[in-house]
PDB file of C-alpha atoms in Angstrom:
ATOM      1  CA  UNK A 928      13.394 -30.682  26.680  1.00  0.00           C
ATOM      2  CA  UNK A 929      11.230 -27.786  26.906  1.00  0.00           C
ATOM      3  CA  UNK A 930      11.688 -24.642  24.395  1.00  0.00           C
ATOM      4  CA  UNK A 931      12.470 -21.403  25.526  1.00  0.00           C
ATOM      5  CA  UNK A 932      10.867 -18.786  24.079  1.00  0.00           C
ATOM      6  CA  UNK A 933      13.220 -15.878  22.893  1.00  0.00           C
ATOM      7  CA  UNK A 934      12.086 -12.382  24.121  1.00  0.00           C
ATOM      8  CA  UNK A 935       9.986  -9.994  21.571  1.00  0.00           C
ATOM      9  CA  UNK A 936      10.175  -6.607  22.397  1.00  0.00           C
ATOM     10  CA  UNK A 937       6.630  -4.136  22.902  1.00  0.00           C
ATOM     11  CA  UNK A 938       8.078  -2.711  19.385  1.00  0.00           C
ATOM     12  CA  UNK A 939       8.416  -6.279  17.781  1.00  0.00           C
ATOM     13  CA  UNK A 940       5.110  -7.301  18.978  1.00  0.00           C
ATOM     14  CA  UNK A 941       3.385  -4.096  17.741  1.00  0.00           C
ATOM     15  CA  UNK A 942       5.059  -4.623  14.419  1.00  0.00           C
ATOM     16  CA  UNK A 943       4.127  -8.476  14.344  1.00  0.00           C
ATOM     17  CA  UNK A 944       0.317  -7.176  15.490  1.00  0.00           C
ATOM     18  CA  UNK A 945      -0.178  -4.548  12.526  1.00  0.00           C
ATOM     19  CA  UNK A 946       1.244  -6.742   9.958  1.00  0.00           C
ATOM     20  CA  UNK A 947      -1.432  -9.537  10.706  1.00  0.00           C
ATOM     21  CA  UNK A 948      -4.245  -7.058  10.990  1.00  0.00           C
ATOM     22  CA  UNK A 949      -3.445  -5.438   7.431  1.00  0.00           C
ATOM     23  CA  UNK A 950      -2.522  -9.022   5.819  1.00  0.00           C
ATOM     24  CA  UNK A 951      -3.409 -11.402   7.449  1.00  0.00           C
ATOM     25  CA  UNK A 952       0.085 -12.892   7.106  1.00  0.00           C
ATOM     26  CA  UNK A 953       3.537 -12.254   9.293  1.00  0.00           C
ATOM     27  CA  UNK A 954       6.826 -13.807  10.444  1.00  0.00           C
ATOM     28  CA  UNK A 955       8.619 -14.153  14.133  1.00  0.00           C
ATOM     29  CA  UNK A 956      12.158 -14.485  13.180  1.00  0.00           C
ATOM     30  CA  UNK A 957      14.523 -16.208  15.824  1.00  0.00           C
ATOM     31  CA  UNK A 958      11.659 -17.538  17.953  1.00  0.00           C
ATOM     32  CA  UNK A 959      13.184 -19.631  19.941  1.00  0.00           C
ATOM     33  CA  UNK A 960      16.700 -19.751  22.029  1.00  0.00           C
ATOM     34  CA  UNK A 961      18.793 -21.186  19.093  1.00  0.00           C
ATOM     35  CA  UNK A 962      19.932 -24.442  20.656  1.00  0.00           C
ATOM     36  CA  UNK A 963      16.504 -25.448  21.343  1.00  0.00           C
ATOM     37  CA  UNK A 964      15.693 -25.385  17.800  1.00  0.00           C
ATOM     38  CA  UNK A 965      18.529 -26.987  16.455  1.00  0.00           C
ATOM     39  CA  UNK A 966      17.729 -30.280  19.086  1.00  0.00           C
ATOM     40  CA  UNK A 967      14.188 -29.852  17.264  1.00  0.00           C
ATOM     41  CA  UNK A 968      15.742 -30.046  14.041  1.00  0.00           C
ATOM     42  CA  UNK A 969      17.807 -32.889  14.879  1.00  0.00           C
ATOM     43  CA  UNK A 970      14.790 -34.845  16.397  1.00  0.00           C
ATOM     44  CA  UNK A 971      12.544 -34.504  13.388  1.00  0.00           C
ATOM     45  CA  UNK A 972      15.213 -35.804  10.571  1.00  0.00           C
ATOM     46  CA  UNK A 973      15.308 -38.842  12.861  1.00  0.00           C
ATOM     47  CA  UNK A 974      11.391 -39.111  13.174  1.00  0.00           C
ATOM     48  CA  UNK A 975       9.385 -41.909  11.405  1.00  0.00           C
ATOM     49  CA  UNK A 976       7.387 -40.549   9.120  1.00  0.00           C
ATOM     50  CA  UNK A 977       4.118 -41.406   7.340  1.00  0.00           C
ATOM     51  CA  UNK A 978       3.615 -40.441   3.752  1.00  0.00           C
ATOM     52  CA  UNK A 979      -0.377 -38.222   3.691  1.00  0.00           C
ATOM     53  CA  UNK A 980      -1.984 -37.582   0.177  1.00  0.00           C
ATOM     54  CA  UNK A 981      -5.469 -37.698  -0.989  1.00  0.00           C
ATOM     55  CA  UNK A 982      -7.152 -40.049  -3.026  1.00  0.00           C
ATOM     56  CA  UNK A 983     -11.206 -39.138  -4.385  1.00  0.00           C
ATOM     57  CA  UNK A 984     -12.099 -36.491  -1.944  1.00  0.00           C
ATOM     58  CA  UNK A 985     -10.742 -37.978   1.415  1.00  0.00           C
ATOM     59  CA  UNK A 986      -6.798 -37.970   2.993  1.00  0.00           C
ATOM     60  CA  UNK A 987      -4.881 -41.176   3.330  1.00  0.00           C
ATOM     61  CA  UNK A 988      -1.916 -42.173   5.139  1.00  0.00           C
ATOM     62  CA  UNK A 989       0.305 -44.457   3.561  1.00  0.00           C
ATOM     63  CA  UNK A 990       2.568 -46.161   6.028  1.00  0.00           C
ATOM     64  CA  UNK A 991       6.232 -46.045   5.172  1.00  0.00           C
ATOM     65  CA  UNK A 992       6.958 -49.649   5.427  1.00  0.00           C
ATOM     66  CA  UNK A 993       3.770 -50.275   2.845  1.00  0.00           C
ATOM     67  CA  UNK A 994       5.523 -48.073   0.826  1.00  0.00           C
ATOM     68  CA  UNK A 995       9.321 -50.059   1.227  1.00  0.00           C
ATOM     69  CA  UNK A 996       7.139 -52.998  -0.246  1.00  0.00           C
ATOM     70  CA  UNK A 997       6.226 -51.676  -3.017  1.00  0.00           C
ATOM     71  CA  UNK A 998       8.171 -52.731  -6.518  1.00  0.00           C
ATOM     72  CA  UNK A 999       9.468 -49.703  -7.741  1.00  0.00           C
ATOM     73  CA  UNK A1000       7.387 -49.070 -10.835  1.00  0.00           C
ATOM     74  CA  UNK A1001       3.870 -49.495  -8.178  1.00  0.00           C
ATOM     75  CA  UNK A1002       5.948 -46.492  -6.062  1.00  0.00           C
ATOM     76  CA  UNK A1003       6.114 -44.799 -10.232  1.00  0.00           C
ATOM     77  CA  UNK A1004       2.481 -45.014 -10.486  1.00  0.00           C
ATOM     78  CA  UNK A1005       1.220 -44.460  -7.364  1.00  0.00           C
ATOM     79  CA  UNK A1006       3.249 -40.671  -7.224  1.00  0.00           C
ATOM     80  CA  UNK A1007       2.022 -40.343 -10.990  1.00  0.00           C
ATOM     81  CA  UNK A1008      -2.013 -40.384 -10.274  1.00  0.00           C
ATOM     82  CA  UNK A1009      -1.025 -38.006  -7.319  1.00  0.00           C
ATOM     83  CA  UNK A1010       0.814 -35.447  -9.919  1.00  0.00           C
ATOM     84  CA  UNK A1011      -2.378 -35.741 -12.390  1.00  0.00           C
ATOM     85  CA  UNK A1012      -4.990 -35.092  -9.830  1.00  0.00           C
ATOM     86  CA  UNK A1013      -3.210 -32.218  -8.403  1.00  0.00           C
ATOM     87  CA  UNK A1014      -3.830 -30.543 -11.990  1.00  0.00           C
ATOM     88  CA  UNK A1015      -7.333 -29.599 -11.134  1.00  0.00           C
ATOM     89  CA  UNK A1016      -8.033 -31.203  -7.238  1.00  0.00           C
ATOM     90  CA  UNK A1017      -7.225 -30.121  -4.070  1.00  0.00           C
ATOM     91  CA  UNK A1018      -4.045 -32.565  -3.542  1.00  0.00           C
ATOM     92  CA  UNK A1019      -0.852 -32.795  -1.627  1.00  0.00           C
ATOM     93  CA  UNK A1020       2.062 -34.876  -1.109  1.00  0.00           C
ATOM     94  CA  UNK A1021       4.350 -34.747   1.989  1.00  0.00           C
ATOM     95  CA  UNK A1022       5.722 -36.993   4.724  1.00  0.00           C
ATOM     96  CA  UNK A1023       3.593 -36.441   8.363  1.00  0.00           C
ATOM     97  CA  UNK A1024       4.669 -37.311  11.825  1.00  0.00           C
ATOM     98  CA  UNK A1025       1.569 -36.285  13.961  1.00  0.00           C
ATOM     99  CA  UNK A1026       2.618 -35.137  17.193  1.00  0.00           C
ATOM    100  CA  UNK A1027      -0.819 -34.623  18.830  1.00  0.00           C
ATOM    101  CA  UNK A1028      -2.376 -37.797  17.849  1.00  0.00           C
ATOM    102  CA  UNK A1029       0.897 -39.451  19.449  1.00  0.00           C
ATOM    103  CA  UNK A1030       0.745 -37.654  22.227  1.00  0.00           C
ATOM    104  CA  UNK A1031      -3.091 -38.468  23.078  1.00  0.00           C
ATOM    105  CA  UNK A1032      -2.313 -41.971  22.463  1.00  0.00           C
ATOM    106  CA  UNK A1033       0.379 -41.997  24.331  1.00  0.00           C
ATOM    107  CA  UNK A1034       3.250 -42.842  21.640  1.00  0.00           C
ATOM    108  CA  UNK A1035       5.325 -39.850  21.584  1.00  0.00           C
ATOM    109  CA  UNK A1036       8.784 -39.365  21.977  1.00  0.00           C
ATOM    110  CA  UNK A1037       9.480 -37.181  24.976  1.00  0.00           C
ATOM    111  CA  UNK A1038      10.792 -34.516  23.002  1.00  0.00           C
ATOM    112  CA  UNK A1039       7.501 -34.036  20.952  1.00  0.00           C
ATOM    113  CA  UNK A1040       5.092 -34.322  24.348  1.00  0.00           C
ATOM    114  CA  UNK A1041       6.990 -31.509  25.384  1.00  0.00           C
ATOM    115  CA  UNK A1042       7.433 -29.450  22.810  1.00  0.00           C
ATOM    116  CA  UNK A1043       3.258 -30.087  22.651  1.00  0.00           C
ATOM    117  CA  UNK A1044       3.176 -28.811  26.607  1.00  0.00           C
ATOM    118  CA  UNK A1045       5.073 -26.022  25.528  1.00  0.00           C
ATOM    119  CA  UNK A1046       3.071 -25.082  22.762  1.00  0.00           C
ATOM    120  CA  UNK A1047      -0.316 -25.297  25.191  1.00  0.00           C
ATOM    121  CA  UNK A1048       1.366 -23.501  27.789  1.00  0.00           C
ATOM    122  CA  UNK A1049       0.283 -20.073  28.745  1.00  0.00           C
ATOM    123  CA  UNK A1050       3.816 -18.740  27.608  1.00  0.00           C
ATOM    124  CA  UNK A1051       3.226 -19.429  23.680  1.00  0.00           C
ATOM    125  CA  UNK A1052      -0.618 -19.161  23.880  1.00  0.00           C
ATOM    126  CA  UNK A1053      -0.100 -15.613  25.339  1.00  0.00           C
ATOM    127  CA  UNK A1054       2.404 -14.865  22.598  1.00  0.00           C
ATOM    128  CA  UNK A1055       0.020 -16.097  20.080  1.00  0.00           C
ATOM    129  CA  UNK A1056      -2.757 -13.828  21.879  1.00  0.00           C
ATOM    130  CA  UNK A1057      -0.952 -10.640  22.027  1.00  0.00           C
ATOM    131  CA  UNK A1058       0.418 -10.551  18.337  1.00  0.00           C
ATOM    132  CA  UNK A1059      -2.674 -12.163  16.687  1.00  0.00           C
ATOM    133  CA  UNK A1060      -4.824 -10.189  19.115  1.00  0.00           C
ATOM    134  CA  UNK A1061      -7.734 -13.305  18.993  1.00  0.00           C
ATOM    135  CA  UNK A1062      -8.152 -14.155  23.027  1.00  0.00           C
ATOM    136  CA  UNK A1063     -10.177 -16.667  21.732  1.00  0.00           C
ATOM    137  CA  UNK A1064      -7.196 -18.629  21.317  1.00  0.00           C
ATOM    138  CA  UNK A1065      -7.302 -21.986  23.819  1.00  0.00           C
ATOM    139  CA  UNK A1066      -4.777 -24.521  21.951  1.00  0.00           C
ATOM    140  CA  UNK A1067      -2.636 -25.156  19.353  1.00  0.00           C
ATOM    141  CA  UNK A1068      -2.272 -29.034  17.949  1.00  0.00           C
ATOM    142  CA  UNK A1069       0.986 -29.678  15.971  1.00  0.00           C
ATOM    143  CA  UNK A1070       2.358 -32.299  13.320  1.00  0.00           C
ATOM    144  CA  UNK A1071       5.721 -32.553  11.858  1.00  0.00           C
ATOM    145  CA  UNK A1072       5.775 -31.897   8.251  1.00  0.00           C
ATOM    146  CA  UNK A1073       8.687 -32.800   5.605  1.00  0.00           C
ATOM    147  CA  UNK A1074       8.739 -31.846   2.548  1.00  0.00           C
ATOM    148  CA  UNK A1075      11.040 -33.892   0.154  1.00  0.00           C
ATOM    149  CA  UNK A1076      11.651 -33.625  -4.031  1.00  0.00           C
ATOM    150  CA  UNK A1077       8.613 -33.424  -5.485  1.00  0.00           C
ATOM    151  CA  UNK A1078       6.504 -33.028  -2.655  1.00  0.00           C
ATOM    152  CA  UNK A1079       3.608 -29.999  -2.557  1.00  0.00           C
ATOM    153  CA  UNK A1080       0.328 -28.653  -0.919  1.00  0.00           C
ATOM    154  CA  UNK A1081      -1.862 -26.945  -3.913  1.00  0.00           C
ATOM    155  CA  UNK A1082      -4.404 -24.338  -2.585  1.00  0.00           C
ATOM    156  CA  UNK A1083      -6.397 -24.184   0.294  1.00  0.00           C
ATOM    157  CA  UNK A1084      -7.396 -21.642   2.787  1.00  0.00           C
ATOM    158  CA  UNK A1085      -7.473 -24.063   6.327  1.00  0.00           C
ATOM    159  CA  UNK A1086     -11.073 -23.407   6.878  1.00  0.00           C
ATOM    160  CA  UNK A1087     -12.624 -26.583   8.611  1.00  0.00           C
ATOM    161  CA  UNK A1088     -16.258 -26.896   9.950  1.00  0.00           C
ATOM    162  CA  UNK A1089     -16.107 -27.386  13.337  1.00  0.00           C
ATOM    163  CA  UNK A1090     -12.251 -27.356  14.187  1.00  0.00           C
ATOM    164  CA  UNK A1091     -12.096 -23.408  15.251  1.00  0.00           C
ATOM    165  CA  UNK A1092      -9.088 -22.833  13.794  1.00  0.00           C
ATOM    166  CA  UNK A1093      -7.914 -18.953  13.670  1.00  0.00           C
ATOM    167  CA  UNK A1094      -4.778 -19.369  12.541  1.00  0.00           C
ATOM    168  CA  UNK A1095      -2.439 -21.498  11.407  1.00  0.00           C
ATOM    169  CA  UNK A1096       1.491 -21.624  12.463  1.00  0.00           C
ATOM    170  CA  UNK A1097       4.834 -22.996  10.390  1.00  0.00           C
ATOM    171  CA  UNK A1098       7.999 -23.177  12.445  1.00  0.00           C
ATOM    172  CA  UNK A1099      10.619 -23.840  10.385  1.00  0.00           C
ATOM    173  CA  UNK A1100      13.150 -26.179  11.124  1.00  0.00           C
ATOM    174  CA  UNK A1101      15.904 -26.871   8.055  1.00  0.00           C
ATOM    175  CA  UNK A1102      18.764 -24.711   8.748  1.00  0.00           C
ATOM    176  CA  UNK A1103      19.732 -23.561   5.379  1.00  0.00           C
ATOM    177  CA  UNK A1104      17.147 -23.542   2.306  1.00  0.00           C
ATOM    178  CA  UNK A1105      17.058 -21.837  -0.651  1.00  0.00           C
ATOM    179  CA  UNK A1106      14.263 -20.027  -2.574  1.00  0.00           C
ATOM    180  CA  UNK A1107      14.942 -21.718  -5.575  1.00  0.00           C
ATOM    181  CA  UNK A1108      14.377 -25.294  -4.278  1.00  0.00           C
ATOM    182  CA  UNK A1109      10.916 -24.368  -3.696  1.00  0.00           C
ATOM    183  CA  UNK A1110       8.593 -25.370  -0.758  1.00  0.00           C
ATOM    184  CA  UNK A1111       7.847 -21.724  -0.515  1.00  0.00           C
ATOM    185  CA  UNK A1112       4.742 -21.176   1.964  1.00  0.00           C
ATOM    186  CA  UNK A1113       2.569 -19.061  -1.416  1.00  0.00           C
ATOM    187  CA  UNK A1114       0.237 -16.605  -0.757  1.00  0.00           C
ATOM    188  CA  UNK A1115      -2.698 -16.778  -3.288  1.00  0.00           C
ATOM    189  CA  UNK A1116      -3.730 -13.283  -4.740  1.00  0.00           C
ATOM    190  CA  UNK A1117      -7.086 -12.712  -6.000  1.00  0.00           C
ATOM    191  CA  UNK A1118      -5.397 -11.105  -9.415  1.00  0.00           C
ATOM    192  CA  UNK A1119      -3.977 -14.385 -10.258  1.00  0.00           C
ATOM    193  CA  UNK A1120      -0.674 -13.548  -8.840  1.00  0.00           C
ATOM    194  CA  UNK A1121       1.375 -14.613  -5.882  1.00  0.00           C
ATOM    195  CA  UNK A1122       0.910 -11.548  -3.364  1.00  0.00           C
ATOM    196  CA  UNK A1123       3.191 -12.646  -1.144  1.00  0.00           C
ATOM    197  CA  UNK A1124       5.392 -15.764  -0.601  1.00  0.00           C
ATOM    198  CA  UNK A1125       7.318 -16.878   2.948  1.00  0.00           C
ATOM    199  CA  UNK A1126      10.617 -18.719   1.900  1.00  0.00           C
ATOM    200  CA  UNK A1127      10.711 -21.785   5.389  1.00  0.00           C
ATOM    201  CA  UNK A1128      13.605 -19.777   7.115  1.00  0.00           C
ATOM    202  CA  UNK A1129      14.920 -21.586   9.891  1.00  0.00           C
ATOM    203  CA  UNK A1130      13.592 -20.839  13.362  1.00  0.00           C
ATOM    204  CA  UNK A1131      10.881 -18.241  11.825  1.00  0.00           C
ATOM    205  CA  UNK A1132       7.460 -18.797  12.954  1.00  0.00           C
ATOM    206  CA  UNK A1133       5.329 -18.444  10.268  1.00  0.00           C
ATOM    207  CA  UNK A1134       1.510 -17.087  10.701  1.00  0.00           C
ATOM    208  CA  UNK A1135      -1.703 -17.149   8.771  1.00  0.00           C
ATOM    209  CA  UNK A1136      -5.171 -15.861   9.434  1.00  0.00           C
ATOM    210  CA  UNK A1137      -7.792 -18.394   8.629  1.00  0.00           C
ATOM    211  CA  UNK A1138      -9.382 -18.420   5.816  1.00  0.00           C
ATOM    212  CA  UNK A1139      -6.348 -17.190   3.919  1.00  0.00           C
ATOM    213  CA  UNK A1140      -5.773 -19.070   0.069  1.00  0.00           C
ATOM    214  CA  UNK A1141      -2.713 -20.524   0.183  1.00  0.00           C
ATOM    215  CA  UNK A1142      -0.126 -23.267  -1.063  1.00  0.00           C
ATOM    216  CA  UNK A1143       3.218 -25.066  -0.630  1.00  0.00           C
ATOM    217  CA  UNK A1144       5.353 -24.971  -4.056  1.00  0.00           C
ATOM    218  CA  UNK A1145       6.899 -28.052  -5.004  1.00  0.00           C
ATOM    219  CA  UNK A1146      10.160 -28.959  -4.038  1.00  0.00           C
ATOM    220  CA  UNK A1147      12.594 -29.139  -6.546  1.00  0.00           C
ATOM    221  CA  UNK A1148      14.860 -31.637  -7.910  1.00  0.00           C
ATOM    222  CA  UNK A1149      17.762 -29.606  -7.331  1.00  0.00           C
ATOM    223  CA  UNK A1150      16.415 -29.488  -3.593  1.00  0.00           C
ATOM    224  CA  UNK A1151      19.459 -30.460  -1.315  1.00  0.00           C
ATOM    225  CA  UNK A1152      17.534 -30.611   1.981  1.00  0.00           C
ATOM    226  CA  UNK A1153      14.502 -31.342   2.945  1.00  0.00           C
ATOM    227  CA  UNK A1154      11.862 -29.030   4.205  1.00  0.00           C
ATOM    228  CA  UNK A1155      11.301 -29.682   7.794  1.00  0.00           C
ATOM    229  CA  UNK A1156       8.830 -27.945   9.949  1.00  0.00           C
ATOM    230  CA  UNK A1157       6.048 -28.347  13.339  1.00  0.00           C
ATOM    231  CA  UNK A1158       2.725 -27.354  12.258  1.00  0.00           C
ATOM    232  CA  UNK A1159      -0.750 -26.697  13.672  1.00  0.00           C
ATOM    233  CA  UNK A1160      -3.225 -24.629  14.198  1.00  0.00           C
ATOM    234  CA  UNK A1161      -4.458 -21.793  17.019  1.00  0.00           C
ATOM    235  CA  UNK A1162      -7.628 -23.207  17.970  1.00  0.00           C
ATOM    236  CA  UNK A1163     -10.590 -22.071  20.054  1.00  0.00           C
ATOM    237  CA  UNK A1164     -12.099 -24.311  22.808  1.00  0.00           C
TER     238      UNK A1164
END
């Protein structure tokens, strides 16, 4: 299945374009044709996923059937040293399905090696061109991300030496959320405050200039879905 693409008007792209250029920050609502992103949505809730944290200063994957073996009060400690070194560490806690690794190795389901094609292909990139206005902009590489109770991302800005990343994309894919079950996409003043924060609405493309200080709240306990979205970043050559 390939995406479609829903049409943005000269008006909506000029609106999308100034927004980015004064924050750095901005939203495509309705991005693609609706049943296309509801067949997304259904794919990823039946994806396998991989649980990614940090431990010391380096990410780790921890395989979901090492975690099934665990007895329940390792599972109690292990998500306990993650809460305490997110108090003053960089540190985050979500499930991860990486679509571009599995496509390069040749694992991928067929609906994530296209949506991966479709994200590459001069359609999207264009898009991502014209709004962002970087031409610099070659590929995009993508992961699914779910975020369950308790999961978060504390603040970072997506810089990485080497990667040419320009911006970063969210496409949101949990078809009803609200903002008080947290996972809000926070933008990081430098006052202190929140200067802006992107609630994961469904089928909204999210977009972020990097650098740009940033975080993913927690998700609440009163959470009654999870968060669900295809990541990535805009990438030079």
């Amino acid at each position: 299945m390939t995406p479609r693409l829903t049409h943005q008007s000269k008006a909506q792209r000029a609106a999308i374009r100034e927004r980015l250029t004064r924050t750095g920050r901005a939203q495509i609502d309705a991005v693609l044709a609706a049943a296309d992103a509801q067949a997304l949505h259904g794919a990823a809730t039946a994806a396998e996923y991989n649980v990614v944290t940090r431990r010391g200063t380096g990410h780790v994957d921890l395989p979901a059937a090492w975690l099934a073996s665990l007895q329940p009060g390792q599972k109690q400690a292990l998500g306990e040293a993650v809460q305490v070194s997110a108090q003053n560490d960089f540190q985050y806690l979500y499930d991860n399905h990486p679509i571009y690794d599995l496509v390069q190795a040749g694992q991928a389901a067929p609906i994530w090696r296209d949506l991966l094609a479709f994200l590459n292909g001069e359609e999207f990139l264009g898009l991502m061109r014209d709004v962002t206005g970087e031409a610099r902009i070659a590929l995009a590489d993508s992961q699914l991300t779910r975020y369950r109770t308790g999961h978060f991302l504390t603040e970072h800005d997506d810089h990485a030496q080497g990667k040419n990343r320009f911006f970063a994309y969210v496409l949101n894919l949990t078809p009803v959320w609200r903002i008080e079950w947290g996972g809000l996409l926070a933008f990081h003043g430098t006052d202190g405050n929140v200067a802006e924060a992107f609630t994961p609405r469904f089928n909204t493309l999210n977009l972020l200039k990097v650098p740009s200080p940033h975080s993913v709240t927690q998700v609440a306990l009163s959470a009654a879905a999870d968060r669900i979205s295809v990541t990535g970043w805009l990438r030079g050559a």
